[in-house]
Coordinates of C-alpha atoms in Angstrom, one line a residue:
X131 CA -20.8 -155.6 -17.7
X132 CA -18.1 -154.3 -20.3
X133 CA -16.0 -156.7 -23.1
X134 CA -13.4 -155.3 -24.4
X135 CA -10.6 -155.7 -26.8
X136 CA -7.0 -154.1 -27.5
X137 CA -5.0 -154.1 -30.1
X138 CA -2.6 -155.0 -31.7
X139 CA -3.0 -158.7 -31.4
X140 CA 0.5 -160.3 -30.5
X141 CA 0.3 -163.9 -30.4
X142 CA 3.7 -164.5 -28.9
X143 CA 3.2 -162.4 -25.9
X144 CA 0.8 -160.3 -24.3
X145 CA 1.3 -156.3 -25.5
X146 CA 1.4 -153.8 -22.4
X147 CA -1.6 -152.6 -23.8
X148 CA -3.3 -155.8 -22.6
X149 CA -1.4 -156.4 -19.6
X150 CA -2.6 -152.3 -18.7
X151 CA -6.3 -153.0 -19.6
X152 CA -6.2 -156.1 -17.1
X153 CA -4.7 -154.4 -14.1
X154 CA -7.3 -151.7 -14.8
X155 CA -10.4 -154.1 -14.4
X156 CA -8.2 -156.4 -11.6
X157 CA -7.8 -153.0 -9.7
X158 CA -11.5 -152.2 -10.3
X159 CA -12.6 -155.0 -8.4
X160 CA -14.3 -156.3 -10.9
X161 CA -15.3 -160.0 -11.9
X162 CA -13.0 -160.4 -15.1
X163 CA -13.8 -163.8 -17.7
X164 CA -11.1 -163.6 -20.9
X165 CA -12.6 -165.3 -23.6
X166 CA -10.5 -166.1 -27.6
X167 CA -12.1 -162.7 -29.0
X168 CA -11.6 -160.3 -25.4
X169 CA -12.5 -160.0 -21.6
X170 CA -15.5 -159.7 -20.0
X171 CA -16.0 -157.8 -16.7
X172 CA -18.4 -158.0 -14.4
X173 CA -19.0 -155.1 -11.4
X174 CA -21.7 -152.4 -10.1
X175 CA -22.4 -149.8 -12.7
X176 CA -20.1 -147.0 -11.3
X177 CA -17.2 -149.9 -10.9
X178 CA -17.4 -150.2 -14.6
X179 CA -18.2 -147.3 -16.3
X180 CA -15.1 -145.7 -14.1
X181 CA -13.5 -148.5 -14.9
X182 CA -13.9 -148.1 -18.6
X183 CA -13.0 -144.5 -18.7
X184 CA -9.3 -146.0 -17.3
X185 CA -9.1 -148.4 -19.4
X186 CA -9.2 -146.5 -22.4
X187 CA -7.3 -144.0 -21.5
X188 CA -4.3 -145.9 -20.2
X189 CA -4.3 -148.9 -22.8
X190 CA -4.0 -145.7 -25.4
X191 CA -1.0 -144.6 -23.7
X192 CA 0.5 -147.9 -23.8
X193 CA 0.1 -148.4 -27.2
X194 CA -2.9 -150.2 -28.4
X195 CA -4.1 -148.5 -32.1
X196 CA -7.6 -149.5 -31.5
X197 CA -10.0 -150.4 -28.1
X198 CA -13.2 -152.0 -28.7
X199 CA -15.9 -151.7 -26.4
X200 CA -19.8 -153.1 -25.6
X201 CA -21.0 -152.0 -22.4
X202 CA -24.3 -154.4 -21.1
X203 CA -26.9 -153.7 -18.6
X204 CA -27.3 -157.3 -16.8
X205 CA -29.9 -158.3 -14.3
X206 CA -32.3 -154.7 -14.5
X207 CA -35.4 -154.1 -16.4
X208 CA -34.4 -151.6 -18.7
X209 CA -32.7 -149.4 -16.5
X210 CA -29.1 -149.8 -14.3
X211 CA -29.1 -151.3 -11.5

């Protein structure tokens, strides 16, 4: 699982750096949850660690200043699945 946040915050309309970071994890495949404080997304380890390697690269390009990231292991004991 990964949650993530872009910014800059807009709250009059979503930036294209959050639009960008959505199609990434839509086009991942993965099972996405947006939450008040970022989005959740939910796949198979290689789904999301690819997935996060996108997303930072191509919500930098369209402008966010600053990408928070937590990656979780769900579901294994102590290991990936």
């Amino acid at each position: 699982m990964v949650e993530f946040t872009t910014e800059p915050f807009e709250l009059d309309t979503f930036p294209e750096h959050a639009v960008a970071a959505r199609k990434v994890v839509d086009e991942a495949g993965l099972a996405v949850a947006v939450g008040p404080f970022g989005t959740g997304a939910e796949g198979e380890a290689d789904q999301v660690l690819a997935a996060v390697t996108k997303l930072l690269r191509e919500t930098l390009d369209a402008g966010a200043t600053r990408i928070s990231v937590q990656v979780s292991v769900l579901g294994g004991e102590g290991g990936a699945p």
